[in-house]
Amino acid sequence: MQGLMQEQQLLISMLLKHAERHHSDTEIVSRRVEGDIHRYGYADMARRARKLANALDRAGLAEGDRVASIAWNGYRHMELYFGVSGSGRVMHTINPRMHPRQITWVINHAEDRVVCFDATFLPIVQAVHANCPTVRHWVLLCDADALPPDSGVPGLISYEAWIGGETDTYNWPQLDEHAAAGLCYTSGTTGDPKGALYSHRSTILHAYAGALPDAIGLGAADAMLPVVPMFHVNAWGLPYVAALVGCKVVFPGPAMDGKSLYELMEAEKVTFAAGVPTIWQMLLTHLQDNNLKFSTLQRTIVGGSALPAAMQRTFEDEFGVAAIHAWGMTETSPLGSVARLKNRQLDLPEEEKRRILNTQGRAIFGIDMKIVDDDGNEQPWDGKAFGDLWVRGPWIASAYFKSDQNPLKTDQDGLSWFPTGDVATIDPDGFMHITDRSKDVIKSGGEWISSIDIENVAMSHRGVAMAACIGMPHPKWGERPVVAVVRKPDADVTREQILALYSDKLAKWQIPDDVVFVEEIPLGATGKMQKRKLREQLKDYSLPDLQDL
Ligand code: AMP
């Protein structure tokens, strides 16, 4: 027997319609690339998203066509999120920190039809546009009179001129909720970037689950500041959660330094913020150096890489702000787990509570997780046994965009799981703690660096017999890459010669901080480099003090 409830597809346009109707004058405040502060309400945002949808129709974009952004967190970017996906196209957010070669690769792989970008990123567009034949329109996210006269980008138009002449009425299409809505490439594994393709349904379910009190926990009384970029897993889905709950949104634009963030938080009475530890470190240092306090901030969600226990304590003890640890990845939309105490844990000793809150947390509703050994056997939830972390759920990737490879694993019960590449323990209460990473990558300031890319460049030197790149702990960036090199017999290759090889191959921040020469690199029975052993071997090594990344 079927239930007798109305049938309605879960669509991103629902969020926009809801926010416009119920929170029309709730503010969306943005620090713009131009430096000034822009503010308007959800109703204005919705109106302009409809104009944008009309502009996309006029440009002849079909359902499913990709529209890319290379942009900071701001109101125009938010309009793109809703106008592009709401009208049935796919919002492809590009990470500007990638090397221009990789940016060209993802634009071509996605077959983007339109690329909208902030003025900051004009040099990227100048470098890549000639090699992106699928792009019909390059749109600068700026006022009509702010277009540079000699950009060198043929046909460049300003966003305001582009949408300016359009009407603000639009009938959002009734799409299939399984239709693609967003595309985000991750370089969190080796090889070419891989595209996670979100659907309307996965985005809405993720927003519902994310808004829950034990997840992100947002409501209409909040003022939210997403420091996490909208080009990194849709700012953890926060723009959608914001429209769902109708909270005030404060976008920092390009100004991510401690002083600018602090001033914006205070001026706009921000109650909630989200970002990676590196950003918070800069913010806390600014407050400590200038003897400042937060007057409205209550909570921060910290994820992307492990939240250092000392940072969590500083937030709480010095500033009275809860630093809530969360885990996720591009392929998981990203929310997977959040560290929130259970009722009976409230009476535990303070130190024990802190230990629990410093784990990566419990799976939120909708996510199933388990840890397995090399043969896929589930490991006990005893807080001691560790294994590869596998996850499944309605907002977990089932495949990558335009890829034949099946990333999933099938367990003994025939269920499909996404292997995260993280190694973790899970305690009897379900709190997951990441202890290591099985994927061969390094995360610096919340962004990926492929150790294989670094090794391949080092190996291209005639004097190098073997190279192994590992991440070394760094107080500001979390990890920095260091490459261990075995010289060929009689070769006299130097550190400087190897470092010089990287300058035109990797983005500056991806270049290893150091080269250390070793006699040998530990190998396993199958000849695979044993990086865990190499890390032990180099435990007394300390990174050079490089300021400029
Ligand atoms: P990305 O796809 O770039 O968001 O990266 C996802 C990966 O970042 C995860 O698989 C983890 O390796 C790492 N990560 C994310 N959140 C955390 C966290 N809270 N603690 C440790 N590692 C994390």
Coordinates of C-alpha atoms and ligand atoms in Angstrom, one line a residue:
M1 CA 0.0 0.0 0.0
Q2 CA 1.3 3.4 -0.9
G3 CA 1.3 6.4 1.4
L4 CA -1.1 9.3 0.6
M5 CA 1.3 12.2 0.8
Q6 CA 1.9 14.8 -1.9
E7 CA 4.6 14.0 -4.5
Q8 CA 7.1 16.8 -4.7
Q9 CA 10.6 16.7 -6.2
L10 CA 13.3 18.1 -3.8
L11 CA 14.8 21.0 -5.8
I12 CA 17.3 23.8 -5.0
S13 CA 14.7 26.3 -6.3
M14 CA 12.5 25.3 -3.3
L15 CA 15.1 26.7 -1.0
L16 CA 15.2 30.0 -2.9
K17 CA 11.4 30.3 -2.9
H18 CA 11.1 29.5 0.8
A19 CA 13.8 32.0 1.7
E20 CA 12.2 34.7 -0.4
R21 CA 8.8 34.2 1.0
H22 CA 9.7 33.8 4.7
H23 CA 13.0 35.7 5.1
S24 CA 12.7 38.3 2.4
D25 CA 14.5 41.1 4.2
T26 CA 16.9 38.9 6.2
E27 CA 20.3 40.3 5.2
I28 CA 23.0 38.8 3.0
V29 CA 26.1 41.0 3.6
S30 CA 29.2 40.8 1.5
R31 CA 32.6 42.3 1.5
R32 CA 33.2 42.8 -2.2
V33 CA 36.4 42.4 -4.2
E34 CA 36.0 46.2 -4.7
G35 CA 36.6 46.6 -1.0
D36 CA 33.2 48.0 0.0
I37 CA 30.3 46.3 1.9
H38 CA 27.2 45.3 -0.1
R39 CA 24.0 44.3 1.6
Y40 CA 20.6 43.2 0.5
G41 CA 17.9 40.6 1.5
Y42 CA 17.0 37.1 0.4
A43 CA 14.2 38.6 -1.8
D44 CA 16.8 40.7 -3.7
M45 CA 19.0 37.7 -4.1
A46 CA 16.0 35.6 -5.5
R47 CA 15.1 38.4 -7.9
R48 CA 18.6 38.6 -9.3
A49 CA 18.9 34.8 -9.5
R50 CA 15.8 34.9 -11.7
K51 CA 17.4 37.5 -13.9
L52 CA 20.5 35.3 -14.1
A53 CA 18.3 32.3 -15.1
N54 CA 16.8 34.4 -17.9
A55 CA 20.3 35.4 -19.1
L56 CA 21.3 31.7 -19.2
D57 CA 18.2 30.9 -21.2
R58 CA 19.0 33.7 -23.6
A59 CA 22.6 32.4 -23.9
G60 CA 21.0 29.1 -25.2
L61 CA 22.2 26.9 -22.3
A62 CA 20.4 23.6 -22.2
E63 CA 19.4 21.7 -19.1
G64 CA 22.4 20.0 -17.6
D65 CA 24.9 22.4 -19.2
R66 CA 27.7 23.5 -16.9
V67 CA 28.3 27.0 -15.7
A68 CA 31.6 27.6 -13.8
S69 CA 32.6 30.1 -11.1
I70 CA 36.0 31.2 -10.0
A71 CA 35.0 33.4 -7.2
W72 CA 35.2 34.3 -3.5
N73 CA 32.4 34.1 -1.1
G74 CA 29.9 36.8 -2.0
Y75 CA 26.3 37.6 -3.0
R76 CA 26.9 37.3 -6.8
H77 CA 28.3 33.8 -6.2
M78 CA 25.2 33.0 -4.1
E79 CA 23.0 34.1 -7.0
L80 CA 24.9 31.8 -9.3
Y81 CA 24.4 28.9 -6.8
F82 CA 20.6 29.3 -7.0
G83 CA 20.1 30.7 -10.5
V84 CA 22.3 28.2 -12.3
S85 CA 21.1 25.1 -10.4
G86 CA 17.5 26.3 -10.0
S87 CA 17.2 26.7 -13.8
G88 CA 18.4 23.2 -14.4
R89 CA 22.0 23.9 -15.2
V90 CA 25.0 22.6 -13.2
M91 CA 27.0 24.9 -11.0
H92 CA 30.7 24.0 -11.3
T93 CA 32.8 25.8 -8.7
I94 CA 36.4 26.0 -9.6
N95 CA 39.2 26.2 -7.0
P96 CA 41.4 29.1 -8.0
R97 CA 44.3 27.7 -6.0
M98 CA 44.8 25.0 -8.5
H99 CA 47.6 25.5 -11.1
P100 CA 46.3 27.1 -14.3
R101 CA 47.1 23.9 -16.1
Q102 CA 44.7 22.0 -13.8
I103 CA 42.1 24.8 -14.2
T104 CA 42.2 24.4 -18.0
W105 CA 41.9 20.7 -17.5
V106 CA 38.7 20.9 -15.3
I107 CA 37.1 23.5 -17.5
N108 CA 37.6 21.2 -20.5
H109 CA 36.6 18.1 -18.7
A110 CA 33.4 19.7 -17.4
E111 CA 32.8 21.3 -20.8
D112 CA 31.8 24.5 -19.2
R113 CA 29.7 26.8 -21.4
V114 CA 30.0 29.9 -19.2
V115 CA 32.7 30.9 -16.7
C116 CA 31.9 33.7 -14.2
F117 CA 34.8 35.0 -12.2
D118 CA 35.9 37.7 -9.7
A119 CA 38.3 40.4 -10.9
T120 CA 41.0 38.9 -8.6
F121 CA 41.1 35.9 -10.9
L122 CA 41.4 37.8 -14.3
P123 CA 45.0 36.7 -14.6
I124 CA 43.9 33.0 -14.4
V125 CA 41.3 33.6 -17.1
Q126 CA 43.9 35.4 -19.2
A127 CA 46.2 32.4 -18.9
V128 CA 43.6 29.7 -19.6
H129 CA 40.9 31.1 -21.9
A130 CA 42.6 30.4 -25.2
N131 CA 42.7 26.7 -24.3
C132 CA 39.0 26.3 -23.3
P133 CA 37.0 25.9 -26.5
T134 CA 33.7 24.9 -24.9
V135 CA 33.4 28.2 -23.1
R136 CA 31.0 30.6 -24.9
H137 CA 30.9 33.4 -22.4
W138 CA 33.5 34.7 -19.9
V139 CA 31.6 36.9 -17.4
L140 CA 33.4 39.2 -14.9
L141 CA 31.5 39.4 -11.7
C142 CA 31.6 43.2 -11.6
D143 CA 29.5 46.3 -12.3
A144 CA 28.9 47.3 -15.9
D145 CA 31.3 50.2 -15.8
A146 CA 34.1 48.2 -14.1
L147 CA 35.1 46.1 -17.1
P148 CA 38.8 46.5 -17.9
P149 CA 39.1 47.9 -21.4
D150 CA 42.0 45.7 -22.5
S151 CA 41.5 42.4 -20.7
G152 CA 42.7 40.3 -23.6
V153 CA 39.7 38.0 -23.1
P154 CA 37.6 38.1 -26.2
G155 CA 33.9 38.9 -25.6
L156 CA 34.4 39.5 -21.9
I157 CA 31.2 40.8 -20.4
S158 CA 30.3 42.2 -16.9
Y159 CA 27.8 40.2 -14.8
E160 CA 25.7 43.3 -14.1
A161 CA 25.4 44.1 -17.8
W162 CA 24.7 40.5 -18.6
I163 CA 21.8 40.1 -16.2
G164 CA 20.8 43.8 -16.1
G165 CA 18.5 43.8 -19.1
E166 CA 16.6 40.6 -18.1
T167 CA 13.2 40.5 -16.4
D168 CA 13.0 39.3 -12.9
T169 CA 10.2 36.8 -13.5
Y170 CA 11.0 33.2 -14.1
N171 CA 9.3 29.9 -13.7
W172 CA 11.7 27.6 -12.0
P173 CA 11.4 24.3 -13.9
Q174 CA 10.0 21.2 -12.3
L175 CA 13.1 19.0 -12.6
D176 CA 13.7 15.4 -11.6
E177 CA 15.2 15.7 -8.1
H178 CA 18.0 13.3 -9.2
A179 CA 19.1 15.7 -11.9
A180 CA 22.7 17.1 -11.5
A181 CA 22.9 20.4 -9.7
G182 CA 26.5 21.0 -8.7
L183 CA 30.0 19.8 -9.7
C184 CA 33.1 20.1 -7.6
Y185 CA 36.4 18.6 -8.5
T186 CA 38.7 17.2 -5.9
S187 CA 42.4 16.7 -6.1
G188 CA 42.3 14.7 -2.9
T189 CA 43.6 11.6 -4.6
T190 CA 46.3 11.1 -7.1
G191 CA 46.0 11.6 -10.8
D192 CA 43.7 14.0 -12.6
P193 CA 41.1 15.9 -10.5
K194 CA 37.8 13.9 -10.1
G195 CA 34.4 15.5 -10.3
A196 CA 31.8 14.9 -7.5
L197 CA 28.4 15.6 -9.2
Y198 CA 25.7 16.5 -6.6
S199 CA 22.0 16.2 -7.4
H200 CA 19.2 18.4 -6.3
R201 CA 18.0 15.7 -4.0
S202 CA 21.4 15.1 -2.4
T203 CA 21.8 18.8 -1.9
I204 CA 18.5 19.3 -0.2
L205 CA 18.8 16.2 2.0
H206 CA 22.3 17.3 3.0
A207 CA 21.0 20.8 3.9
Y208 CA 18.2 19.3 6.0
A209 CA 20.6 17.1 7.9
G210 CA 23.3 19.8 8.1
A211 CA 20.9 22.2 9.8
L212 CA 20.1 19.9 12.7
P213 CA 21.2 20.9 16.2
D214 CA 23.8 18.1 16.5
A215 CA 25.1 18.9 13.0
I216 CA 25.8 22.5 12.1
G217 CA 22.9 23.6 14.2
L218 CA 21.6 26.9 12.5
G219 CA 18.4 28.8 12.9
A220 CA 16.8 32.1 11.7
A221 CA 18.2 34.0 14.7
D222 CA 21.8 33.2 13.6
A223 CA 24.2 35.4 11.6
M224 CA 26.5 33.0 9.7
L225 CA 29.9 33.7 8.3
P226 CA 31.3 31.0 6.0
V227 CA 35.0 31.4 5.8
V228 CA 35.3 28.1 4.1
P229 CA 35.3 29.0 0.4
M230 CA 32.3 28.5 -1.9
F231 CA 34.8 26.8 -4.3
H232 CA 35.5 24.1 -1.7
V233 CA 32.6 21.6 -1.5
N234 CA 30.0 24.5 -1.8
A235 CA 31.3 26.1 1.4
W236 CA 30.3 22.8 3.1
G237 CA 26.8 23.3 1.9
L238 CA 26.3 26.4 4.1
P239 CA 24.6 28.6 1.4
Y240 CA 21.9 26.0 1.1
V241 CA 21.5 25.5 4.8
A242 CA 21.3 29.3 5.2
A243 CA 18.4 29.5 2.7
L244 CA 16.7 26.6 4.4
V245 CA 16.8 28.2 7.9
G246 CA 16.7 31.8 6.8
C247 CA 19.7 33.0 8.8
K248 CA 21.6 36.2 8.1
V249 CA 24.7 35.5 5.9
V250 CA 27.9 37.4 6.0
F251 CA 30.4 36.8 3.2
P252 CA 34.0 37.8 3.7
G253 CA 35.0 38.1 0.0
P254 CA 38.7 38.0 -0.5
A255 CA 39.7 39.5 2.9
M256 CA 40.5 36.4 4.9
D257 CA 43.2 37.8 7.2
G258 CA 42.5 37.9 10.9
K259 CA 41.9 41.6 11.2
S260 CA 39.4 41.8 8.3
L261 CA 37.5 38.7 9.5
Y262 CA 37.4 40.0 13.1
E263 CA 36.1 43.4 12.1
L264 CA 33.4 41.9 9.9
M265 CA 32.3 39.5 12.6
E266 CA 31.9 42.3 15.1
A267 CA 30.3 44.8 12.8
E268 CA 27.7 42.2 11.5
K269 CA 27.2 40.5 14.9
V270 CA 28.1 37.1 13.6
T271 CA 27.1 34.2 15.9
F272 CA 28.4 31.3 13.8
A273 CA 31.4 30.8 11.5
A274 CA 32.9 27.9 9.7
G275 CA 36.4 27.3 8.3
V276 CA 39.6 25.3 8.3
P277 CA 42.1 25.4 11.3
T278 CA 44.7 27.5 9.3
I279 CA 42.2 30.4 9.1
W280 CA 41.2 30.2 12.7
Q281 CA 44.9 30.2 13.7
M282 CA 45.3 33.5 11.9
L283 CA 42.2 34.9 13.5
L284 CA 43.1 33.8 17.0
T285 CA 46.6 35.2 16.7
H286 CA 45.1 38.6 15.7
L287 CA 42.8 38.6 18.8
Q288 CA 45.6 37.6 21.1
D289 CA 48.1 40.1 19.7
N290 CA 45.6 42.9 20.0
N291 CA 43.9 41.9 23.3
L292 CA 40.5 41.6 21.6
K293 CA 37.4 39.5 22.5
F294 CA 34.4 38.3 20.4
S295 CA 31.2 40.0 21.5
T296 CA 28.7 37.9 19.5
L297 CA 30.4 34.8 18.1
Q298 CA 29.1 31.7 19.9
R299 CA 30.2 28.7 17.7
T300 CA 32.6 27.8 14.9
I301 CA 32.6 24.6 12.9
V302 CA 36.1 23.5 12.2
G303 CA 36.9 20.8 9.6
G304 CA 38.8 20.1 6.5
S305 CA 41.8 18.9 8.5
A306 CA 42.1 17.9 12.2
L307 CA 41.2 20.6 14.7
P308 CA 44.2 20.9 17.1
A309 CA 43.2 20.3 20.7
A310 CA 45.1 23.4 21.8
M311 CA 43.1 25.5 19.3
Q312 CA 39.8 24.1 20.6
R313 CA 40.8 25.0 24.1
T314 CA 41.8 28.5 23.2
F315 CA 38.5 29.1 21.5
E316 CA 36.6 27.9 24.5
D317 CA 38.7 29.0 27.5
E318 CA 40.0 32.4 26.2
F319 CA 37.1 33.4 24.0
G320 CA 34.0 31.5 25.2
V321 CA 33.4 30.1 21.7
A322 CA 32.5 26.5 21.0
A323 CA 34.8 25.1 18.4
I324 CA 32.9 22.1 17.0
H325 CA 34.9 19.5 15.1
A326 CA 33.4 18.1 11.9
W327 CA 34.6 15.7 9.3
G328 CA 33.7 15.3 5.6
M329 CA 35.0 15.4 2.1
T330 CA 34.1 16.6 -1.4
E331 CA 32.6 13.2 -2.2
T332 CA 30.4 13.3 0.9
S333 CA 28.8 16.7 0.1
P334 CA 30.7 17.1 2.6
L335 CA 29.1 16.6 6.0
G336 CA 29.8 13.1 7.5
S337 CA 30.3 13.5 11.2
V338 CA 30.2 16.2 13.9
A339 CA 31.5 16.0 17.5
R340 CA 28.6 16.7 19.8
L341 CA 28.2 15.2 23.3
K342 CA 25.4 12.9 24.1
N343 CA 23.2 13.6 27.2
R344 CA 24.9 11.1 29.5
Q345 CA 28.3 12.4 28.5
L346 CA 27.5 15.8 30.0
D347 CA 28.6 14.7 33.5
L348 CA 31.9 13.2 32.4
P349 CA 35.1 14.9 33.8
E350 CA 36.1 18.0 31.8
E351 CA 39.2 16.4 30.3
E352 CA 37.2 13.4 29.0
K353 CA 34.6 15.6 27.4
R354 CA 37.3 17.5 25.7
R355 CA 38.8 14.3 24.4
I356 CA 35.5 13.3 22.9
L357 CA 34.9 16.7 21.4
N358 CA 38.3 16.6 19.7
T359 CA 37.4 13.5 17.8
Q360 CA 35.9 13.9 14.3
G361 CA 32.5 13.0 15.8
R362 CA 29.5 10.9 15.3
A363 CA 27.8 10.2 11.9
I364 CA 25.0 12.5 11.3
F365 CA 21.6 11.0 10.3
G366 CA 21.8 9.8 6.7
I367 CA 25.4 8.7 6.9
D368 CA 26.4 5.2 7.7
M369 CA 30.1 4.5 8.5
K370 CA 32.3 1.6 9.3
I371 CA 36.0 0.8 9.6
V372 CA 37.4 -2.2 7.8
D373 CA 40.7 -4.1 7.5
D374 CA 42.6 -4.7 4.3
D375 CA 40.2 -7.6 3.4
G376 CA 37.1 -5.5 4.0
N377 CA 36.3 -7.1 7.4
E378 CA 34.5 -4.7 9.7
Q379 CA 36.5 -3.7 12.8
P380 CA 35.0 -3.3 16.2
W381 CA 33.8 0.0 17.6
D382 CA 36.1 -0.2 20.6
G383 CA 38.0 3.1 20.2
K384 CA 41.2 1.0 19.7
A385 CA 40.9 -1.0 16.5
F386 CA 41.6 1.1 13.4
G387 CA 40.8 0.5 9.8
D388 CA 39.9 2.2 6.5
L389 CA 36.9 4.4 6.9
W390 CA 34.0 3.6 4.6
V391 CA 30.8 5.6 4.3
R392 CA 27.5 5.4 2.5
G393 CA 24.4 7.5 2.3
P394 CA 22.2 9.6 0.0
W395 CA 24.7 12.4 -0.3
I396 CA 27.8 10.2 -0.9
A397 CA 29.3 10.0 -4.4
S398 CA 28.5 6.8 -6.3
A399 CA 30.8 7.6 -9.2
Y400 CA 32.9 10.4 -10.6
F401 CA 31.7 12.7 -13.4
K402 CA 32.7 11.2 -16.8
S403 CA 34.8 8.5 -15.3
D404 CA 34.5 4.7 -15.9
Q405 CA 36.3 3.8 -12.7
N406 CA 34.0 2.5 -9.9
P407 CA 35.2 4.1 -6.7
L408 CA 32.9 2.0 -4.5
K409 CA 33.6 -1.1 -2.5
T410 CA 31.0 -3.9 -1.9
D411 CA 30.8 -5.5 1.5
Q412 CA 29.8 -9.1 2.4
D413 CA 26.1 -8.0 2.5
G414 CA 26.3 -6.6 -1.0
L415 CA 26.1 -3.0 0.2
S416 CA 28.1 -0.4 -1.7
W417 CA 30.5 1.9 0.3
F418 CA 32.7 4.8 -0.5
P419 CA 36.2 4.3 0.8
T420 CA 37.4 7.6 2.2
G421 CA 41.1 7.1 2.2
D422 CA 41.1 8.0 5.9
V423 CA 42.1 5.6 8.6
A424 CA 40.1 5.8 11.8
T425 CA 38.9 4.3 15.1
I426 CA 35.3 4.4 16.2
D427 CA 34.4 4.2 19.9
P428 CA 31.4 2.4 21.4
D429 CA 29.4 5.7 21.3
G430 CA 30.1 6.0 17.6
F431 CA 32.7 8.8 17.9
M432 CA 35.1 8.5 15.0
H433 CA 38.7 9.5 15.3
I434 CA 41.0 9.8 12.3
T435 CA 44.4 8.4 13.0
D436 CA 46.0 8.4 9.6
R437 CA 45.5 8.7 5.8
S438 CA 45.8 5.8 3.4
K439 CA 45.6 8.1 0.3
D440 CA 48.9 9.5 -0.9
V441 CA 48.3 13.2 -0.4
I442 CA 49.2 16.0 1.9
K443 CA 46.7 18.7 3.1
S444 CA 48.2 22.2 3.6
G445 CA 46.0 25.0 4.7
G446 CA 42.9 22.9 3.8
E447 CA 44.1 22.3 0.2
W448 CA 45.5 19.1 -1.3
I449 CA 49.0 18.5 -2.6
S450 CA 49.6 15.3 -4.4
S451 CA 52.7 13.6 -3.1
I452 CA 53.0 11.5 -6.3
D453 CA 53.2 14.7 -8.4
I454 CA 56.0 15.9 -6.1
E455 CA 57.8 12.6 -6.4
N456 CA 57.5 12.5 -10.2
V457 CA 59.1 15.9 -10.5
A458 CA 62.0 14.9 -8.2
M459 CA 62.5 11.7 -10.1
S460 CA 62.8 13.6 -13.4
H461 CA 66.3 14.7 -12.2
R462 CA 69.0 12.4 -13.6
G463 CA 70.8 12.2 -10.2
V464 CA 67.7 10.9 -8.3
A465 CA 67.3 7.2 -7.7
M466 CA 64.1 7.4 -5.6
A467 CA 61.9 10.0 -4.1
A468 CA 59.2 9.9 -1.4
C469 CA 57.1 12.8 -0.4
I470 CA 55.5 13.0 3.1
G471 CA 53.6 15.7 5.0
M472 CA 55.4 17.2 8.0
P473 CA 53.4 18.8 10.8
H474 CA 53.3 22.6 10.5
P475 CA 51.9 25.1 13.1
K476 CA 50.2 27.3 10.5
W477 CA 49.4 25.1 7.5
G478 CA 48.7 21.8 9.3
E479 CA 51.1 19.9 7.1
R480 CA 53.8 20.9 4.6
P481 CA 55.4 18.6 2.0
V482 CA 59.0 17.5 2.3
V483 CA 60.6 15.2 -0.3
A484 CA 63.1 12.5 0.8
V485 CA 65.5 11.7 -2.0
V486 CA 68.0 8.9 -2.5
R487 CA 70.8 10.0 -4.8
K488 CA 72.0 7.7 -7.6
P489 CA 75.6 6.4 -6.9
D490 CA 78.1 9.2 -7.6
A491 CA 75.4 11.8 -8.3
D492 CA 75.9 15.1 -6.6
V493 CA 72.4 16.5 -7.0
T494 CA 71.7 19.3 -4.6
R495 CA 68.6 20.5 -2.7
E496 CA 68.4 23.7 -4.7
Q497 CA 68.6 21.8 -8.0
I498 CA 65.6 19.7 -7.1
L499 CA 63.6 22.6 -5.8
A500 CA 64.3 24.5 -9.0
L501 CA 62.5 21.8 -11.0
Y502 CA 59.1 22.6 -9.4
S503 CA 58.7 26.3 -10.2
D504 CA 56.9 25.9 -13.5
K505 CA 55.1 22.6 -12.7
L506 CA 53.2 23.3 -9.5
A507 CA 51.4 26.2 -7.8
K508 CA 53.8 27.9 -5.5
W509 CA 52.2 26.7 -2.3
Q510 CA 52.4 23.1 -3.6
I511 CA 56.2 23.2 -3.9
P512 CA 57.9 21.1 -1.1
D513 CA 59.4 23.1 1.7
D514 CA 62.5 21.0 1.8
V515 CA 64.5 18.1 0.3
V516 CA 66.2 15.7 2.6
F517 CA 68.7 13.2 1.3
V518 CA 68.5 9.7 2.8
E519 CA 70.4 6.5 2.3
E520 CA 67.2 4.5 1.5
I521 CA 63.5 4.7 1.6
P522 CA 61.8 1.9 3.5
L523 CA 59.9 -0.5 1.1
G524 CA 57.3 -3.1 1.9
A525 CA 57.2 -6.7 0.6
T526 CA 55.5 -5.6 -2.6
G527 CA 58.0 -2.8 -3.2
K528 CA 55.6 -0.1 -2.1
M529 CA 57.1 2.8 -0.2
Q530 CA 56.3 2.7 3.5
K531 CA 55.7 6.3 4.3
R532 CA 54.7 5.6 7.9
K533 CA 58.2 4.1 8.4
L534 CA 59.8 7.0 6.6
R535 CA 57.9 9.5 8.9
E536 CA 59.3 7.6 11.9
Q537 CA 62.7 7.7 10.4
L538 CA 62.4 11.5 10.0
K539 CA 60.8 12.1 13.4
D540 CA 63.6 14.4 14.6
Y541 CA 63.6 16.4 11.4
S542 CA 62.3 20.0 11.6
L543 CA 60.9 22.0 8.7
P544 CA 62.8 25.1 7.6
D545 CA 61.1 28.3 8.7
L546 CA 59.5 29.6 5.4
Q547 CA 57.3 32.5 5.8
D548 CA 56.3 33.2 2.2
L549 CA 53.9 30.7 0.6
Ligands
AMP1 P1 38.2 17.5 0.7 O1 37.6 16.6 -0.2 O2 39.2 18.4 0.1 O3 37.2 18.2 1.5 O4 39.1 16.7 1.8 C1 38.5 15.6 2.5 C2 39.6 15.0 3.4 O5 40.1 16.0 4.3 C3 39.1 13.9 4.3 O6 39.1 12.7 3.6 C4 40.2 13.9 5.3 O7 41.4 13.3 4.9 C5 40.5 15.4 5.5 N1 39.6 15.9 6.6 C6 38.5 16.6 6.5 N2 38.0 16.9 7.7 C7 38.9 16.5 8.6 C8 39.0 16.5 10.0 N3 38.1 17.1 10.8 N4 40.1 15.9 10.6 C9 41.0 15.3 9.8 N5 41.0 15.2 8.5 C10 40.0 15.8 7.9

